[in-house]
XYZ file of C-alpha atoms in Angstrom:
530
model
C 36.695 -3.383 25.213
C 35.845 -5.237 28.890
C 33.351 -4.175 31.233
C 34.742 -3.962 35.095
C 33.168 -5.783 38.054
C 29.892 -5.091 39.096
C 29.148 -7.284 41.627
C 29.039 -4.485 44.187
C 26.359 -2.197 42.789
C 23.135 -3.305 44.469
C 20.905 -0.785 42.949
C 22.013 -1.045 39.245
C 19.025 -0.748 37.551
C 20.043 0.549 33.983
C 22.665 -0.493 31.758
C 22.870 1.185 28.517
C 25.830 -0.377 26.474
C 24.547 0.548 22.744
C 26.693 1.066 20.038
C 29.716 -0.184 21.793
C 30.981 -1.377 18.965
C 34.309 -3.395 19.943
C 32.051 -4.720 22.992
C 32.639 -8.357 22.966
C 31.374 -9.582 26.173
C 28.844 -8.805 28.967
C 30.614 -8.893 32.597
C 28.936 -11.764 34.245
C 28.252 -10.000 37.288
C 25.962 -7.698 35.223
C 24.178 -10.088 34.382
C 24.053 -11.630 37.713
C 22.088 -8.300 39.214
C 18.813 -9.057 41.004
C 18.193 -5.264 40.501
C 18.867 -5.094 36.950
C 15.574 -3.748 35.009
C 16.690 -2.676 31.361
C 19.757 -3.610 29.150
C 20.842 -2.152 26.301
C 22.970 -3.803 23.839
C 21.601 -2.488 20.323
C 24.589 -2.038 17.650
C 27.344 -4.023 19.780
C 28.871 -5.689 16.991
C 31.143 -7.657 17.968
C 28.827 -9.174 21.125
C 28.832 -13.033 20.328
C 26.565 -14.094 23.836
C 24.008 -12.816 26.288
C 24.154 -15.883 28.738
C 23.970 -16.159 32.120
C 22.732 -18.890 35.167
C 21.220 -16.500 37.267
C 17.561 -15.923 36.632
C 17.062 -12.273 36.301
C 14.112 -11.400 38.517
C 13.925 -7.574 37.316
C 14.599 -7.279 33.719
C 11.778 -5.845 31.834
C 13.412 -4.339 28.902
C 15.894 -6.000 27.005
C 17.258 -4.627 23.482
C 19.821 -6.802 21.700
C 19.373 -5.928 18.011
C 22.158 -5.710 15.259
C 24.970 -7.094 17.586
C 26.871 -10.518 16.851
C 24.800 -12.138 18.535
C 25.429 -16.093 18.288
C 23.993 -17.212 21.223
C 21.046 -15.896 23.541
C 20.225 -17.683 27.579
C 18.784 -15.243 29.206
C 15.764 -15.970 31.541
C 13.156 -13.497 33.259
C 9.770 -13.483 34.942
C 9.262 -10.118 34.110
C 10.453 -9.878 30.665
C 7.620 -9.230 27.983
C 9.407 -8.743 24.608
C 12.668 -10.751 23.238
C 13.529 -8.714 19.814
C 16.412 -9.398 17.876
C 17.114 -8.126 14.636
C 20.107 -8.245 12.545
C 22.208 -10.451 14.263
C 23.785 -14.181 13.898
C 22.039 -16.042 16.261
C 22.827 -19.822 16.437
C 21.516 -21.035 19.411
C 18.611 -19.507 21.493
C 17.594 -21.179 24.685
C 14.988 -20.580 26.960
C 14.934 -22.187 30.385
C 11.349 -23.791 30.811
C 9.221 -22.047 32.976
C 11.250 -18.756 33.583
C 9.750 -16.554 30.595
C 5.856 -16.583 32.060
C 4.975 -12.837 30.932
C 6.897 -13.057 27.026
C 4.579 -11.749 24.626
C 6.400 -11.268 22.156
C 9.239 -13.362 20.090
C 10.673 -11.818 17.509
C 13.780 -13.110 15.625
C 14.072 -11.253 12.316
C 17.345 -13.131 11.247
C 17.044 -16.660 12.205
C 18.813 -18.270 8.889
C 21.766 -19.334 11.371
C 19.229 -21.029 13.928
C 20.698 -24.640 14.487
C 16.911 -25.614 15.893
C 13.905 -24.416 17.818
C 13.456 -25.467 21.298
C 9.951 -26.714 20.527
C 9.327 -27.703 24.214
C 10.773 -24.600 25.680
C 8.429 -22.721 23.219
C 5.386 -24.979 23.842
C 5.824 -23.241 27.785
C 5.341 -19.354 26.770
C 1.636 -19.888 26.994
C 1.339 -15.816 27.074
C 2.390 -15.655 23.624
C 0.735 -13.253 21.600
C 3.491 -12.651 18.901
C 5.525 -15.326 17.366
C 7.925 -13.838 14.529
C 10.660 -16.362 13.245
C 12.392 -15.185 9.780
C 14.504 -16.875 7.468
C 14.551 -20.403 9.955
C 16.127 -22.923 7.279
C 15.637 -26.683 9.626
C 13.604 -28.701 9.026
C 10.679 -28.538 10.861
C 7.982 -31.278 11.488
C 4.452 -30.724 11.454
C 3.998 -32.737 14.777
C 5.986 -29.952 15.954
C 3.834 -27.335 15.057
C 0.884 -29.070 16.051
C 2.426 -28.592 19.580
C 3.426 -25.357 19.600
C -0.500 -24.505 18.126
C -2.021 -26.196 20.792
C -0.166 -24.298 23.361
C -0.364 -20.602 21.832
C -4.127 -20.512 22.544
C -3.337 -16.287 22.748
C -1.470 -15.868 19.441
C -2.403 -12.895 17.390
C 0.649 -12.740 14.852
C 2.387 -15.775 13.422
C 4.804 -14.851 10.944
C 6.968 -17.314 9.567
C 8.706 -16.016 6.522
C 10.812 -17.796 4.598
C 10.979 -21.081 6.506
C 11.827 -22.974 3.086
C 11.168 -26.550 4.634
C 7.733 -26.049 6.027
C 5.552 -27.718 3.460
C 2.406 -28.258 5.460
C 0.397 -25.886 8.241
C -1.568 -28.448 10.652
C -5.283 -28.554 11.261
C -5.217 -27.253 14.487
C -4.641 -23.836 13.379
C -8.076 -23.438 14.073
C -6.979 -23.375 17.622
C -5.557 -19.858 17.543
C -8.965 -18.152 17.390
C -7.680 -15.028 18.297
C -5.055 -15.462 15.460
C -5.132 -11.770 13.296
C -2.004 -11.877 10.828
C -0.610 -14.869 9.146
C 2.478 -15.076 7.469
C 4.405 -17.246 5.397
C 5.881 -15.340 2.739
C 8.651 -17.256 0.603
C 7.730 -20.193 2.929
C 7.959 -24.003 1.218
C 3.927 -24.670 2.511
C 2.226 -26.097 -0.424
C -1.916 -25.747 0.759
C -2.992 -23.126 2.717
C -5.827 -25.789 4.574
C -9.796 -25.353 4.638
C -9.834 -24.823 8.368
C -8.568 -21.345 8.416
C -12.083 -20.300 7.455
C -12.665 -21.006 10.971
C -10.956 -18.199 12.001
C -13.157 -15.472 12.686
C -10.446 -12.823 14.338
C -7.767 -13.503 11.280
C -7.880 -10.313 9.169
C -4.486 -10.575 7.431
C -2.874 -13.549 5.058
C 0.728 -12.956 3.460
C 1.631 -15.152 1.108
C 3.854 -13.796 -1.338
C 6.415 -15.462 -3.215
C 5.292 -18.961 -1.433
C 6.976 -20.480 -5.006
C 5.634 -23.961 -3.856
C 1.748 -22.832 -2.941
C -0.620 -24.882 -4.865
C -4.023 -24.279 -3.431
C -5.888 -22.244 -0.522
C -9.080 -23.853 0.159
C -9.927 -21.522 3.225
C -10.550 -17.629 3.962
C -12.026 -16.519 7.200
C -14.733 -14.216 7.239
C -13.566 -11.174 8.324
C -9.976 -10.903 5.859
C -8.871 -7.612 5.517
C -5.752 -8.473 3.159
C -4.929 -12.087 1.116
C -1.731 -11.120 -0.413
C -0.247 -14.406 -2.845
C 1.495 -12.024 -5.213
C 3.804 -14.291 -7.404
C 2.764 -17.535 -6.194
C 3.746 -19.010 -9.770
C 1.879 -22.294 -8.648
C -1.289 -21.549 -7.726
C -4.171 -23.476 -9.417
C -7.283 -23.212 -6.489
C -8.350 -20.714 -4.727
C -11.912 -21.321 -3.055
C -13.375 -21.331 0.128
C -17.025 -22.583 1.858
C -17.232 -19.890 3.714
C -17.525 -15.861 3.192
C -15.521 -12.824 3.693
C -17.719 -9.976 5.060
C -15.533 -7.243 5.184
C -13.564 -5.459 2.497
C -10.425 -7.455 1.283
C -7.465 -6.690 -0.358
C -6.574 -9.389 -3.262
C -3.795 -9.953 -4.842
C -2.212 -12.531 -6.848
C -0.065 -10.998 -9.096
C 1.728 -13.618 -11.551
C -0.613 -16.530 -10.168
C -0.569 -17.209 -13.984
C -2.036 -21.434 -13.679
C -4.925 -20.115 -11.526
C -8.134 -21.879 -13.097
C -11.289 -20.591 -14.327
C -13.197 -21.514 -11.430
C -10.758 -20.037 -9.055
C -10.635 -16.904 -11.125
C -14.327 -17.122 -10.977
C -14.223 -17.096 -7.327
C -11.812 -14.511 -7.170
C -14.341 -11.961 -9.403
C -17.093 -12.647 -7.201
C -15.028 -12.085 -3.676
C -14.424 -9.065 -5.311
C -17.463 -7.872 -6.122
C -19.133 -8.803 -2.960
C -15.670 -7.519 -0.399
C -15.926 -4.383 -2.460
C -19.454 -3.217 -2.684
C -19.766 -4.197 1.322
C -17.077 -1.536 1.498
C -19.589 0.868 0.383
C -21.473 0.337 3.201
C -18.498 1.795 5.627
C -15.831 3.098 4.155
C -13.019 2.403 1.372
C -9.600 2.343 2.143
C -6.793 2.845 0.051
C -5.742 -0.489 -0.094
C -8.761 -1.981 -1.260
C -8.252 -3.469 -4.329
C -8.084 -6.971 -6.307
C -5.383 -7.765 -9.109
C -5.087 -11.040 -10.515
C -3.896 -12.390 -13.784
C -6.735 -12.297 -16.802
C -7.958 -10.313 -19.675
C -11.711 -10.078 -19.134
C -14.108 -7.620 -17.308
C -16.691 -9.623 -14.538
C -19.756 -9.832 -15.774
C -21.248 -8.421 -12.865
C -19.889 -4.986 -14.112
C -22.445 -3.055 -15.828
C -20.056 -2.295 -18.831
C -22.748 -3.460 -22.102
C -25.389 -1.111 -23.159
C -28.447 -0.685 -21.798
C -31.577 1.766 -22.826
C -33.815 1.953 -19.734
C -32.403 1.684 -16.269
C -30.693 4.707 -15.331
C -27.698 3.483 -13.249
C -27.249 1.341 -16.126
C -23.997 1.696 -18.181
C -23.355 2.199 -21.685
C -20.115 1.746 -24.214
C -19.758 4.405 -26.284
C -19.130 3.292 -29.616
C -16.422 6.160 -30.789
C -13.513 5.070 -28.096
C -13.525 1.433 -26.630
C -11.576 3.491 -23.507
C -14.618 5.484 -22.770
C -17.608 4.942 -20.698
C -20.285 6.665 -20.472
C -23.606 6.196 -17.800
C -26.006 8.108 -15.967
C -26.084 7.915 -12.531
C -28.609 9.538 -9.655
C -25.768 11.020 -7.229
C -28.069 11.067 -4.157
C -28.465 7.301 -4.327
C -25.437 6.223 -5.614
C -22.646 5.583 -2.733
C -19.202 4.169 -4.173
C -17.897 3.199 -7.720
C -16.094 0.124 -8.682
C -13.330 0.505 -11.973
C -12.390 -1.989 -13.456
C -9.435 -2.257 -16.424
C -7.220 -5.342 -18.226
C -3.650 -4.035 -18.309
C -2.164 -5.057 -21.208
C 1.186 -6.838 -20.729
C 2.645 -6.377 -24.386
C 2.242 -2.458 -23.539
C 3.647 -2.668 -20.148
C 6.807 -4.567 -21.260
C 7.558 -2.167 -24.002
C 7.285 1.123 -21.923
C 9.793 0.418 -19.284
C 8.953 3.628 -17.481
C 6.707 2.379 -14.723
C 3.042 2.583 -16.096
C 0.166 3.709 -13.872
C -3.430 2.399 -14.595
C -6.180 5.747 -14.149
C -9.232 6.471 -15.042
C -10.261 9.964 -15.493
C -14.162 11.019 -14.338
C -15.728 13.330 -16.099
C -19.057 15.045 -14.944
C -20.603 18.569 -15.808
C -16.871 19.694 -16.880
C -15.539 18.553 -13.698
C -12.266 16.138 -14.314
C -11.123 13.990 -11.559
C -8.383 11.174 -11.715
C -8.703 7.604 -9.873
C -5.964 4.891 -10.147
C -6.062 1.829 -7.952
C -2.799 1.852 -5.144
C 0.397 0.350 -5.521
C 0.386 0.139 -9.409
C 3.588 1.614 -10.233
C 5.285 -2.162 -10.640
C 2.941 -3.240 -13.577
C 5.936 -3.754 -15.242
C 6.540 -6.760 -13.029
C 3.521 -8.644 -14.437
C 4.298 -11.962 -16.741
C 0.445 -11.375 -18.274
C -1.881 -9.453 -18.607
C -4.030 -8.623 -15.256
C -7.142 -7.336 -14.130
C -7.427 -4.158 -11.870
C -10.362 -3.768 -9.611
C -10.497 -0.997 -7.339
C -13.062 1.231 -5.505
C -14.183 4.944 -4.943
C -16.419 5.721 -1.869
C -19.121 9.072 -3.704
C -18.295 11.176 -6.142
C -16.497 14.141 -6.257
C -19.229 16.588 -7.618
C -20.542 18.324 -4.583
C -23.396 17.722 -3.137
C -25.823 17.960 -6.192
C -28.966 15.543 -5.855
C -32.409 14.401 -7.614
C -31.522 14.245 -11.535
C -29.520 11.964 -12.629
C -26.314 13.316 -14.386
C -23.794 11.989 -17.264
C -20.982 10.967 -16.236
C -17.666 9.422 -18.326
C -15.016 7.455 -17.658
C -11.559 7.235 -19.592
C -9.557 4.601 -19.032
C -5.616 4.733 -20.018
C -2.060 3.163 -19.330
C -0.018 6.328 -18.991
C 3.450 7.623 -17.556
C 5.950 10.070 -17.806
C 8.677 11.003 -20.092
C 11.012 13.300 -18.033
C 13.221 13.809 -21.319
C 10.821 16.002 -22.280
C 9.360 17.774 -19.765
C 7.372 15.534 -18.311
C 5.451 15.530 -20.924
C 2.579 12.439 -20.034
C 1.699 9.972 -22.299
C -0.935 7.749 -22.481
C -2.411 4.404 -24.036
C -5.993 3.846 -24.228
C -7.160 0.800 -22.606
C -9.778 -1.846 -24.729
C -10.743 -3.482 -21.589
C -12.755 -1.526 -18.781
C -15.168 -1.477 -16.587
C -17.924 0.759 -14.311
C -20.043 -0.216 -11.723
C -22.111 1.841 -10.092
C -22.841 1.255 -6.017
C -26.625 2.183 -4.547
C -27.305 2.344 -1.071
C -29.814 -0.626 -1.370
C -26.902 -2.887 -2.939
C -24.594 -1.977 0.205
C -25.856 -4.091 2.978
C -23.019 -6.296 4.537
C -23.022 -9.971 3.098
C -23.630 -9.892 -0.152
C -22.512 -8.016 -3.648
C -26.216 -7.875 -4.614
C -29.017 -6.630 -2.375
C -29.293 -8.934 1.061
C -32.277 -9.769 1.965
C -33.129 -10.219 5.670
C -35.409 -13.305 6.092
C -37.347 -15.026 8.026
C -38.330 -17.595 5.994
C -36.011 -19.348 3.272
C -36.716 -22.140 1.170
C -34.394 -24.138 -0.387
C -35.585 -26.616 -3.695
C -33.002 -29.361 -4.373
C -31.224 -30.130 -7.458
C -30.668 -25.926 -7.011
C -28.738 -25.123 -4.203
C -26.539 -21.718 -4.059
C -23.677 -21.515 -5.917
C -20.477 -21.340 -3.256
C -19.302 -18.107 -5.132
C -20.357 -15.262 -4.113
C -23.706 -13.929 -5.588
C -27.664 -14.737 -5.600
C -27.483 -17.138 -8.860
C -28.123 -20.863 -8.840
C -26.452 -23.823 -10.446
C -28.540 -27.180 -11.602
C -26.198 -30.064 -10.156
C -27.869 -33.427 -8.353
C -29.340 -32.992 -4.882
C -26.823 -34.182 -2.516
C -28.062 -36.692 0.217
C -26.581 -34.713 2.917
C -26.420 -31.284 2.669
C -24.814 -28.981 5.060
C -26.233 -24.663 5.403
C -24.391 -21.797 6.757
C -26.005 -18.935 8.113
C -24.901 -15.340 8.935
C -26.075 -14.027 12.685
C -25.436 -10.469 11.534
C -25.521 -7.929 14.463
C -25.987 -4.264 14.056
C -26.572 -1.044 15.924
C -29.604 -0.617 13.621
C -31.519 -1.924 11.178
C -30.594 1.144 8.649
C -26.467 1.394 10.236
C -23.917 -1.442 9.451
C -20.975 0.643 10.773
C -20.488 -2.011 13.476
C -21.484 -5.293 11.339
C -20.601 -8.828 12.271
C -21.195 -12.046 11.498
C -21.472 -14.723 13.337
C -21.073 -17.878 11.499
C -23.741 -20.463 12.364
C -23.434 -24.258 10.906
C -26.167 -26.741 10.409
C -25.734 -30.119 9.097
C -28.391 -32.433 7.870
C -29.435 -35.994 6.153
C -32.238 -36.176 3.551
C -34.755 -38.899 4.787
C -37.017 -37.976 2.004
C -36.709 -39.293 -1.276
C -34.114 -37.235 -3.465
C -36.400 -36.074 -6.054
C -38.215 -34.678 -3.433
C -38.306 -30.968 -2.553
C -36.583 -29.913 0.306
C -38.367 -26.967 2.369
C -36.134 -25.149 5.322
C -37.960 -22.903 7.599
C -35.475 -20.598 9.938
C -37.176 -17.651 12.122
C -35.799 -15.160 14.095
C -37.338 -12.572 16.341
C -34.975 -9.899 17.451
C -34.376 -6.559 16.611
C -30.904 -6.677 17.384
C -29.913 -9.424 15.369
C -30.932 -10.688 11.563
C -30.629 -13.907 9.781
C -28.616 -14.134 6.534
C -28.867 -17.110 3.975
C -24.686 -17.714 3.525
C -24.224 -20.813 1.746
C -25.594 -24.043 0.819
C -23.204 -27.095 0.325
C-alpha cells in the first residue's frame, strides 16, 4: 500500500492511517505539512520509519504504537508525548532543541535500541516521564549522571529491565520531584542512601532485580517498596523514616539478615499503625521471608490490660482479646505461612483470618495472596483492618477471636473449602492515642528532648534504646510535622530537618539537647539519632 502526494493540501490537519496493515511507508510530503496537528499510525505493521527533515511546527498528537517501527526522526515544538509500544525500534533520534514541550518518553520495547542519544536527551529539560523498557547497551553511569542533572522535572523514571545498569548515581537526589522509580529486572546492584532524600518519591519497583544486594535508602513519604524475588538481598536499612503507610514486599528475599528483617518488622509496625490515623488501603501490607511473629504484636498472655491479647491454650490458631471498640481504631494480623503446606496443596492457598465477636463472623485476608505457592520459604504476612465490623457498639469492652488458617478450594467436590490451621499468628490492637503520624508507639510532641550518650535511639523504628559507645560526632533528625490541627493528621507532613554536631565535651560526659518550638501550626518530632 502507498500513500499519494500531498503536497497540495494546505489545511491537512488530521491524518488517521491506523491499522493499515500492509502500510509500509509515510508519503514524505505528509510529513512535510506545516499544518499537520495529529498522526495516526497505531497497528501499521509493516511501517519500518517515521522520518522526515522538515520540523513539524503543528503536530501535537502523535500515535505510533505496535507498527514496525525501526526507526523514529521526527521533530516538533509542540509535541508533548512520544509513545511507542510494541514495535522494533532501532534507532530513535531527536534533533537537539526541537522537542521543547515533550513530557513524556515512553518506549515500552526498546530491546532493539542500538543506543540512547544521551545528549539529545540531556535537552528535553520538560521531562516529566522517562519510560525506557527492555534497553540491553551498556550504559555508563557518567551518562546517567547527565541525563539526572538535566531532568530537574522528572516524576516517573522507569527503567525496566536494563540488564547492564549496575549502579544508580548520587545525584538522584536531584529529581526532587521524582514520585515512581523503577528498575524491575534491572542489573543495579545497591539501591544508594541518597534516595532518602527524596521527599516527593512515593513508589520503588524493584522486582526481580536478580543482582540487588542492598538498599540503604527509603524516602519518607513511600507509598509502595516492591523487591519481590530479589534472591540477593542481604540489607535493607535506611537513616531516615517513612511516614506514611507503605506497601512491603520482598517475597523470596531469602539471604535478608536479621537486622534487616528487624528493620523490616519495625517499618511495618510504625507504616501500618500511622495508617490508622487516615485510612487503610487495600494494598497495605508487608510480606517478607521468616517464621516468627514481631514482638511488638501483642500475641502472649496477659491478665490486666484490657487491649491486651491472650493465646488460648486449646488451638495455637486462635486468639482471643478484649478490646474497648470506641477506642480502638484499626487491627494489625499477623500469620507465618508455612511453605511445606503451601507446596503440597497446589491449589492456590489464601491466608484469612476469621473475626469473631458477639456471634458476628467476618473474614480478613491480606491482598494479592493467591501466589503463596510461589514462595521458596516460609513468609510472614502483615496486613491491616481500619475498625471493626460490629456496629457502632461503645463503652464495654467486648471478646473478640481470631482464627487464623491456610485454606482453598476443592472444586472436585463442590467447592467444598478446606482449611489448615496456622501455629504462627498474630493480633494487634490499634488505639487512637497510638495513631499519631511518626511513630508505631505513641508520639510525643516536645518541646524539650534530652538526649544521654552511650544511649542514643535505635535507627529502627520504635521508642527503645540500645547501649553502644557515644560517638564523637553525632548527627539528629527531626520531624517539622504540619497539621490542620492538633487533634486531625488527615493532611500530615513531615518536613525533614538535619542537624549535625561535634562533642567538645569529654565523651563520658552527658550530652543535653534543648529544641523549642512555638507554633500552633507546626510540632517538633524527635526522628532519629545517629
Amino acid at each position: 500500500m502507498e500513500l499519494p502526494d500531498f503536497s497540495m493540501a494546505h489545511k491537512l490537519e488530521n491524518v488517521d492511517l491506523c491499522d493499515c496493515s500492509s502500510l509500509r511507508s509515510v508519503h514524505p510530503s505528509i510529513l512535510s505539512l506545516h499544518t499537520l496537528v495529529k498522526l495516526d499510525v497505531d497497528h501499521c505493521h509493516e511501517l519500518e520509519s517515521l522520518e522526515s527533515e522538515t520540523h513539524l511546527e503543528s503536530l501535537s498528537d502523535l500515535q505510533a504504537s505496535g507498527c514496525g517501527l525501526k526507526k523514529f526522526c521526527l521533530s516538533s515544538n509542540k509535541l508533548e508525548t512520544i509513545y511507542l509500544r510494541e514495535t522494533r525500534l532501532e534507532i530513535l533520534d531527536l534533533p537537539i532543541g526541537r522537542f521543547t514541550k515533550l513530557r513524556s518518553l515512553l518506549i515500552l520495547h526498546g530491546e532493539r535500541l542500538r543506543s540512547l542519544p544521551i545528549k539529545e536527551l540531556c535537552c528535553l529539560t520538560n521531562l516529566t516521564e522517562f519510560q525506557v523498557l527492555e534497553f540491553k547497551q551498556e550504559i555508563h553511569t557518567e551518562e546517567l549522571r547527565s541525563l539526572f542533572y538535566a531532568w530537574r522535572n522528572l516524576e516517573i523514571l522507569c527503567l525496566d529491565g536494563w540488564s547492564y545498569l549496575s549502579e544508580i548515581p548520587g545525584n538522584i537526589k536531584c529529581l526532587t520531584r521524582l514520585q515512581n522509580l523503577s528498575l524491575q529486572r534491572s542489573g543495579v546492584e545497591t539501591l544508594p542512601p541518597c534516595v532518602s532524600h527524596l521527599s516527593s518519591l512515593t513508589g520503588i519497583y524493584l522486582f526481580g532485580c536478580k543482582r540487588l544486594k542492598s538498599i540503604l535508602g527509603l524516602p519518607p513519604m513511600l507509598k509502595a517498596l516492591d523487591a519481590n524475588d530479589c534472591t540477593l538481598l542481604e540489607t535493607v536499612s535506611s537513616d531516615s523514616l517513612v511516614f506514611s503507610p507503605c506497601w512491603f514486599q520482598f517475597k523470596n528475599c531469602v539471604k535478608l539478615d536479621e537486622c534487616s528483617l528487624g528493620f523490616i518488622e519495625e517499618s511495618t509496625h510504625f507504616s501500618l499503625t500511622s495508617a490508622c490515623g487516615t485510612a487503610f488501603n487495600y494494598l497495605d501490607l508487608a510480606r517478607y521471608p521468616g517464621n516468627r511473629v514481631p514482638k511488638w504484636m501483642k500475641y502472649k498472655q496477659m491478665t490486666e490490660a484490657s487491649n491486651t491479647i491472650q493465646f488460648m491454650t486449646e488451638a495455637s490458631n486462635t486468639i482471643q482479646f478484649t478490646c474497648n471498640l470506641e477506642r480502638a481504631i484499626g487491627i494489625l494480623f499477623c500469620c507465618v505461612a508455612p511453605h511445606r503446606h503451601l507446596r503440597s496443596l497446589g491449589q492456590r492457598p489464601l491466608v484469612t483470618c476469621y473475626i469473631t465477636c458477639d456471634d458476628i463472623v467476618t473474614k480478613s485476608s491480606p491482598y494479592n495472596n493467591q501466589r503463596l505457592y510461589e514462595l521458596d520459604s516460609d513468609h510472614v504476612f502483615i496486613w491491616p483492618r481500619k475498625g471493626f465490623p460490629f456496629g457502632t457498639r461503645t463503652g464495654d469492652d467486648v471478646k473478640i477471636s481470631c482464627e487464623f488458617f491456610l485454606e482453598w478450594r476443592d472444586h472436585g467436590k463442590m467447592y467444598c473449602n478446606h482449611k489448615v490451621p496456622l501455629e504462627a499468628c498474630g493480633v494487634h490492637v490499634i488505639y487512637d492515642s497510638e495513631s499519631e503520624p511518626g511513630s508505631g508507639q505513641k508520639r510525643k510532641r516536645v518541646a524539650d528532648i534530652g538526649v544521654e550518650d552511650g544511649v542514643p535511639p535505635t535507627k529502627r523504628l520504635n521508642n527503645s534504646w540500645i547501649s553502644q559507645p557515644a560517638p564523637l560526632g553525632l548527627a539528629l533528625q527531626l520531624g517539622l510535622a504540619t497539621t490542620k490541627s492538633n487533634k486531625s493528621h488527615d493532611n500530615f507532613i513531615c518536613h525533614p530537618l538535619q542537624l549535625k554536631f561535634m562533642r567538645k565535651k569529654k565523651q563520658e560526659d552527658p550530652l543535653q539537647l534543648k529544641l523549642n518550638i512555638n507554633s500552633d501550626r507546626y510540632s517538633l518530632m524527635l526522628v532519629n539519632i545517629y
